[in-house]
Amino acid sequence: MSDKQDLFDAVVIGGGPAGLTAALYLARARYRVLVIEKDKIGGQATTTDDVVNYPGIERTSGEALTRTMRQQALNFGAEFLGAEVTGIDVAGDVKVVHTGAGDRRCFGIVLATGAAPRAVGFAGEERFKGRGVAYCATCDGEFFTGLDVFVVGGGLAAADESVFLTKYARHVTLLVRGTELKAPKANIEDVESNPKITVLYNTVMDEVTGDSMPRAARYHNTVTNEVTSYQAPDGKTFGTFVFVGLAPATELVKNIVELDGQGYVTADPSTMATAVPGVYAAGDVRPKALRQVVTATSDGAVAATELERHIAAMQTLTGLVPKAPVRELDPTTTSQAPTAAPADAPSVAPAPGGGYFNADIRAQLAPLFARFENPLTLRVVMDGQPIAAELKGYLTELAGLSGGKVAIQVVDGADAQALGGLTPRVDVFRQELETGTDPAYCDYAQHDELRSAQDDETGGRLTNSSSCVEGTGIAGSGQSPALVDTGLSFGGVPGGHEFNSFVLGLYNAAGPGQPLDDATKARIASIDKPVDIRILVSLSCTMCPETVMASQHIAALNPGVTAKAYDVAHFPGLREQYNVMSVPCILIDDQEPHFGKKSVAQMLDLIGR
């Protein structure tokens, strides 16, 4: 990259409320700012189903609120990069942020990496993680419909999530270690007035036991030492949700900035400045008394304002001035075509006039489709369920927005049965040209004969050659496309949070795809055996998209790897087969399940086991 391309006034690491606010303030002040986020934009806030205490907004969801924040930052010219930060160099006037998509140079850094839920450590917690022990009510609450649920924790999160879980659970028992709930009075009243919630103070969980699933629990009162044993009724299982605080995501900056005894970044509370000049901390990554969206945005605003002074001084000292941000005056469109695939694609929302994609999503999809190097064909394998018709309509509308880069092939009846596998689903094929006839248009239903999948040296990839693609002609080329199976597949309708992973999966399959460093590419290329990855997801899960994106990115680059995601709401048999009570659930070559959010590097580690 040239100096002009990779030099920024500031790099914000983390795309939660703190990072988004910092980016908005810096871009509005006409500084060039880049937000780097490896996961979904919005952070922990997206797990909050109901936000009612953010000033000026009567009621919204965490996802909707942070989506608006992102758009505001974009409107002022902030740039976004979907990548993992692998290290930072903070010595000198110009700092370097190392990522899987290459290095970025800057005068200042805002650390807004947030925090993740902590484990408690009771017996059985690790054993039943993903199979009864969970940490995200929004992601996993539906799996416990009609079952008893324990919530372990005594703060605001425990209070809010207990109320949320009553939408699914038969009954919720909240175990509070202390003598009171440490939450606002209104939240406590919501808990205590709910007939489906029992609160036990001075109580800790000791053990969860069972066979393949939790069947019993034991907890005790720390004052009276009374021990209570719980047995799930009628051979059923139960859930245990843990909300006991957060562990800061500070591994990246260990030995670079000062951390306190709990691992949080030490920063001046009045300026957000760390002891390293030009490095600031904002949001849940630093110690604070109240962890809410409103305090995170406050941190981001303060950090950005203080950083402006440092940037101005560095520009004067070095004589380097990054290019000014491009301000987007129309808030209904994105500010610019992304330099890489975006860190997140927005969740699907119904358009005012009907359909699946609103104007904002359509505008954000256009530059992404424009970058496709190869056209794709989405093969919709139908069955008689209503959701199959929904999947067909959903993908047909998506293809219509692609400018001819995506075509649809619908397979049903006997042809769908011959293909086998779970249905309904969409399989992704890349159109690669071969010499042949030159149709202007043809219809698969009338002309295409599906070929059977043949195992080959690459692990069973299907090459489905055809003289035409439905709705797509290559006039004047003298060539017709062969359909090469990319190994990517989705069972169900890829909406909700999975819209992000699905669209980026298409981008990676079509090329050029999200950038990766050379070492990671080499690891992917070195996989020399067939690998079958299945990821069980929920459309409400905020942790699932990264795992699906990582798996399908690997599959898109290595023909021996397949990565198939399934919405467990439509495939309960998979959930029952593997005793899944949490998502994402990762199955590699049908071996023992793994649970939790995974990056590309972590998925490669699992594959290499």
XYZ file of C-alpha atoms in Angstrom, residues 170-496:
327
model
C -41.297 -23.184 32.447
C -39.741 -21.503 35.488
C -36.585 -19.468 36.217
C -34.651 -19.716 39.493
C -32.204 -16.861 39.970
C -29.247 -17.695 42.238
C -27.713 -14.535 43.736
C -24.489 -14.892 45.723
C -25.073 -11.649 47.638
C -27.910 -10.246 49.684
C -29.439 -8.185 46.893
C -29.615 -7.709 43.157
C -27.241 -4.989 41.990
C -29.501 -3.505 39.346
C -31.746 -0.463 38.922
C -34.941 -0.558 40.964
C -37.131 -0.871 37.885
C -35.255 -3.986 36.760
C -35.467 -5.518 40.223
C -39.207 -4.880 40.276
C -39.542 -6.629 36.916
C -37.833 -9.676 38.389
C -39.663 -9.774 41.709
C -43.094 -9.212 40.164
C -42.710 -11.988 37.607
C -44.552 -15.126 38.764
C -42.246 -17.337 36.725
C -39.113 -16.201 38.607
C -37.902 -17.301 42.041
C -34.966 -15.375 43.532
C -32.681 -17.104 46.030
C -30.208 -14.800 47.769
C -26.960 -15.890 49.462
C -27.008 -18.871 47.131
C -24.357 -20.378 44.860
C -24.434 -23.179 42.324
C -22.233 -26.103 43.375
C -22.700 -28.727 40.711
C -24.568 -29.743 37.583
C -24.642 -33.466 36.827
C -26.200 -35.807 34.292
C -25.465 -38.173 31.445
C -25.203 -36.690 27.964
C -27.389 -33.828 29.196
C -27.817 -32.134 32.603
C -30.328 -33.986 34.786
C -29.637 -32.653 38.291
C -28.135 -29.694 40.143
C -26.992 -28.930 43.649
C -26.729 -25.483 45.251
C -26.395 -24.171 48.785
C -27.149 -21.156 50.970
C -23.899 -19.488 52.085
C -25.453 -18.256 55.366
C -27.354 -21.315 56.582
C -25.257 -23.894 54.660
C -28.516 -25.543 53.629
C -27.968 -27.703 50.537
C -30.706 -28.077 47.934
C -30.777 -30.796 45.302
C -32.715 -30.347 42.087
C -33.810 -33.144 39.753
C -35.222 -32.399 36.303
C -38.778 -33.811 36.118
C -39.776 -36.773 33.943
C -36.307 -37.465 32.628
C -36.055 -34.021 31.053
C -33.057 -31.736 31.038
C -32.785 -28.134 32.264
C -30.710 -25.026 31.630
C -28.133 -23.050 33.578
C -27.364 -19.547 32.305
C -24.307 -17.792 33.717
C -24.163 -13.992 34.021
C -21.418 -13.195 36.536
C -19.609 -10.402 34.792
C -17.243 -10.029 31.894
C -13.653 -10.895 31.124
C -11.968 -8.035 29.231
C -10.613 -8.809 25.760
C -7.098 -7.540 26.449
C -4.865 -10.395 25.312
C -3.881 -8.261 22.326
C -2.397 -5.487 24.489
C -0.921 -7.512 27.329
C 2.604 -6.197 27.980
C 1.851 -3.141 25.817
C -0.450 -1.076 28.038
C -0.973 -1.301 31.772
C -3.670 -3.709 33.006
C -5.265 -3.853 36.449
C -5.616 -6.968 38.605
C -8.753 -8.039 36.741
C -7.142 -7.659 33.326
C -8.842 -4.364 32.365
C -6.911 -1.611 30.606
C -5.887 1.110 33.018
C -6.895 4.495 31.624
C -7.425 7.995 32.992
C -11.202 8.172 33.592
C -11.287 11.836 32.596
C -9.500 11.408 29.245
C -9.532 7.633 28.507
C -5.772 7.916 27.890
C -3.502 5.009 28.754
C 0.100 5.455 29.838
C 1.143 4.954 26.187
C 0.931 8.255 24.262
C -1.696 8.105 21.535
C -3.412 4.973 22.877
C -6.841 5.298 24.506
C -9.308 2.802 25.991
C -13.102 3.028 25.829
C -16.038 0.883 26.858
C -16.039 -2.464 28.629
C -12.326 -3.003 28.089
C -11.561 -0.586 30.953
C -12.606 -0.721 34.632
C -15.841 1.116 35.370
C -18.734 1.055 37.800
C -21.547 0.926 35.230
C -21.372 -1.108 32.028
C -24.156 0.023 29.731
C -24.435 1.334 26.184
C -24.762 4.918 27.390
C -21.492 4.770 29.367
C -19.717 3.069 26.451
C -20.761 5.855 24.069
C -19.607 8.415 26.642
C -16.184 6.754 26.780
C -15.962 6.741 22.996
C -16.816 10.429 22.743
C -14.272 11.416 25.406
C -11.521 9.237 23.905
C -12.096 10.670 20.426
C -12.117 14.261 21.607
C -8.867 13.805 23.535
C -7.303 11.910 20.640
C -8.018 14.823 18.282
C -5.425 16.902 20.097
C -2.823 14.161 19.821
C -3.525 13.689 16.086
C -3.190 17.389 15.361
C 0.146 17.470 17.170
C 1.412 14.418 15.244
C 0.396 15.870 11.894
C 2.388 19.008 12.690
C 5.371 17.036 13.996
C 5.612 14.532 11.121
C 4.256 16.611 8.254
C 2.038 13.685 7.315
C -1.655 14.313 6.759
C -3.899 11.355 5.818
C -6.521 11.951 3.170
C -9.706 13.499 4.558
C -12.768 11.269 4.995
C -15.465 11.303 2.331
C -18.640 12.503 3.973
C -21.894 10.884 2.874
C -24.731 13.372 3.047
C -27.526 10.900 2.300
C -28.073 8.750 5.416
C -30.004 6.129 3.444
C -26.917 4.959 1.544
C -23.475 3.689 2.405
C -20.621 6.134 2.177
C -18.426 4.226 -0.213
C -17.685 0.845 -1.687
C -15.761 -1.156 0.909
C -12.030 -1.680 0.452
C -12.664 -5.168 1.806
C -15.796 -7.098 2.635
C -17.580 -5.256 5.433
C -17.307 -6.468 9.000
C -21.026 -7.069 9.000
C -23.868 -7.096 6.557
C -27.123 -5.805 8.080
C -29.820 -8.178 9.209
C -32.764 -8.533 6.896
C -35.700 -6.236 7.611
C -38.929 -6.176 5.588
C -39.059 -3.353 3.092
C -41.932 -0.888 3.528
C -43.553 -2.059 0.299
C -43.011 -5.723 1.018
C -40.158 -8.040 0.161
C -37.180 -9.060 2.209
C -34.642 -6.247 1.783
C -35.131 -2.600 2.659
C -33.513 0.355 0.877
C -30.566 0.534 3.263
C -29.669 -3.115 2.752
C -30.061 -2.848 -1.010
C -27.663 0.106 -1.052
C -25.095 -1.784 1.025
C -25.324 -4.898 -1.139
C -24.689 -3.090 -4.429
C -20.946 -2.361 -3.968
C -20.377 -5.869 -2.603
C -21.970 -7.575 -5.624
C -20.002 -5.246 -7.901
C -16.766 -6.744 -6.584
C -17.675 -10.360 -7.419
C -15.046 -11.823 -9.738
C -17.068 -14.915 -10.665
C -20.851 -15.172 -10.944
C -22.566 -17.646 -8.650
C -25.540 -19.965 -8.928
C -27.590 -20.651 -5.820
C -29.217 -24.065 -6.051
C -32.397 -24.099 -3.969
C -33.247 -27.665 -2.994
C -36.962 -27.640 -2.208
C -39.395 -29.784 -0.282
C -43.061 -29.378 0.543
C -42.610 -27.157 3.611
C -43.790 -23.521 3.536
C -40.287 -22.416 4.486
C -39.013 -23.835 1.185
C -41.186 -21.363 -0.719
C -39.917 -18.599 1.572
C -36.315 -19.629 0.848
C -36.972 -19.547 -2.893
C -38.556 -16.081 -2.734
C -35.820 -14.770 -0.460
C -33.000 -15.909 -2.743
C -34.808 -14.850 -5.906
C -35.075 -11.314 -4.570
C -31.419 -11.373 -3.481
C -30.341 -12.541 -6.951
C -32.382 -9.751 -8.507
C -30.259 -7.229 -6.601
C -26.977 -8.704 -7.789
C -26.783 -7.103 -11.221
C -26.517 -10.491 -12.887
C -23.801 -11.778 -10.548
C -26.103 -14.358 -8.916
C -28.496 -16.808 -10.609
C -31.033 -19.191 -9.079
C -31.516 -22.872 -9.844
C -34.594 -24.468 -8.248
C -34.622 -28.226 -7.700
C -37.706 -29.991 -6.359
C -39.641 -33.222 -6.555
C -37.753 -36.328 -7.642
C -34.654 -34.323 -8.559
C -34.420 -32.941 -5.011
C -34.824 -36.431 -3.559
C -32.070 -37.717 -5.854
C -29.683 -35.098 -4.511
C -30.337 -36.217 -0.917
C -29.407 -34.261 2.168
C -31.499 -32.119 4.470
C -34.060 -29.804 2.918
C -34.866 -27.047 2.282
C -31.378 -25.693 1.698
C -29.323 -23.563 -0.648
C -26.055 -24.841 -2.125
C -23.593 -22.348 -3.580
C -21.955 -22.971 -6.959
C -19.386 -20.879 -8.768
C -19.920 -20.348 -12.484
C -16.702 -21.121 -14.351
C -16.622 -20.772 -18.123
C -16.048 -23.645 -20.505
C -16.274 -23.806 -24.284
C -19.759 -24.740 -25.420
C -23.017 -23.392 -26.685
C -23.900 -19.753 -26.398
C -27.428 -19.393 -25.038
C -28.978 -16.012 -24.392
C -31.375 -17.533 -21.841
C -32.639 -20.904 -20.766
C -34.572 -22.465 -17.925
C -33.222 -25.273 -15.757
C -36.683 -26.697 -15.278
C -36.848 -27.389 -19.023
C -33.267 -28.025 -20.120
C -30.892 -28.953 -17.320
C -30.270 -32.551 -16.360
C -28.804 -32.820 -12.882
C -25.793 -35.028 -12.657
C -25.038 -37.224 -9.669
C -22.282 -36.184 -7.333
C -19.106 -38.118 -8.000
C -16.403 -38.535 -5.394
C -13.069 -37.316 -6.622
C -9.638 -36.519 -5.299
C -10.837 -33.275 -3.727
C -13.233 -35.017 -1.387
C -16.445 -35.393 -3.276
C -17.029 -31.980 -4.838
C -19.784 -31.896 -7.433
C -19.159 -30.299 -10.805
C -22.546 -29.764 -12.418
C -21.858 -28.816 -16.041
C -24.711 -27.227 -17.922
C -25.203 -25.456 -21.209
C -26.982 -22.599 -19.458
C -27.805 -20.916 -16.178
C -31.366 -19.956 -15.375
C -31.915 -16.311 -16.231
C -28.289 -15.837 -17.248
C -26.820 -15.702 -20.719
C -23.290 -15.047 -21.828
C -24.125 -13.521 -25.157
C -21.243 -13.301 -27.563
C -18.787 -15.125 -25.339
C -18.902 -18.451 -27.140
C -18.753 -20.020 -23.681
C -21.148 -21.417 -21.135
C -20.717 -21.849 -17.404
C -19.845 -25.025 -15.570
C -21.153 -25.059 -12.018
C -18.445 -25.876 -9.511
C -19.554 -26.710 -5.998
C -17.946 -24.284 -3.536
C -18.805 -26.474 -0.554
C -20.953 -23.743 1.017
C -24.520 -24.535 1.992
C -27.234 -23.189 4.288
C -30.227 -25.125 5.574
C -33.259 -22.897 6.167
C -33.616 -19.215 5.313
C -30.372 -17.278 6.023
C -31.972 -14.246 7.639
C -31.452 -12.586 11.007
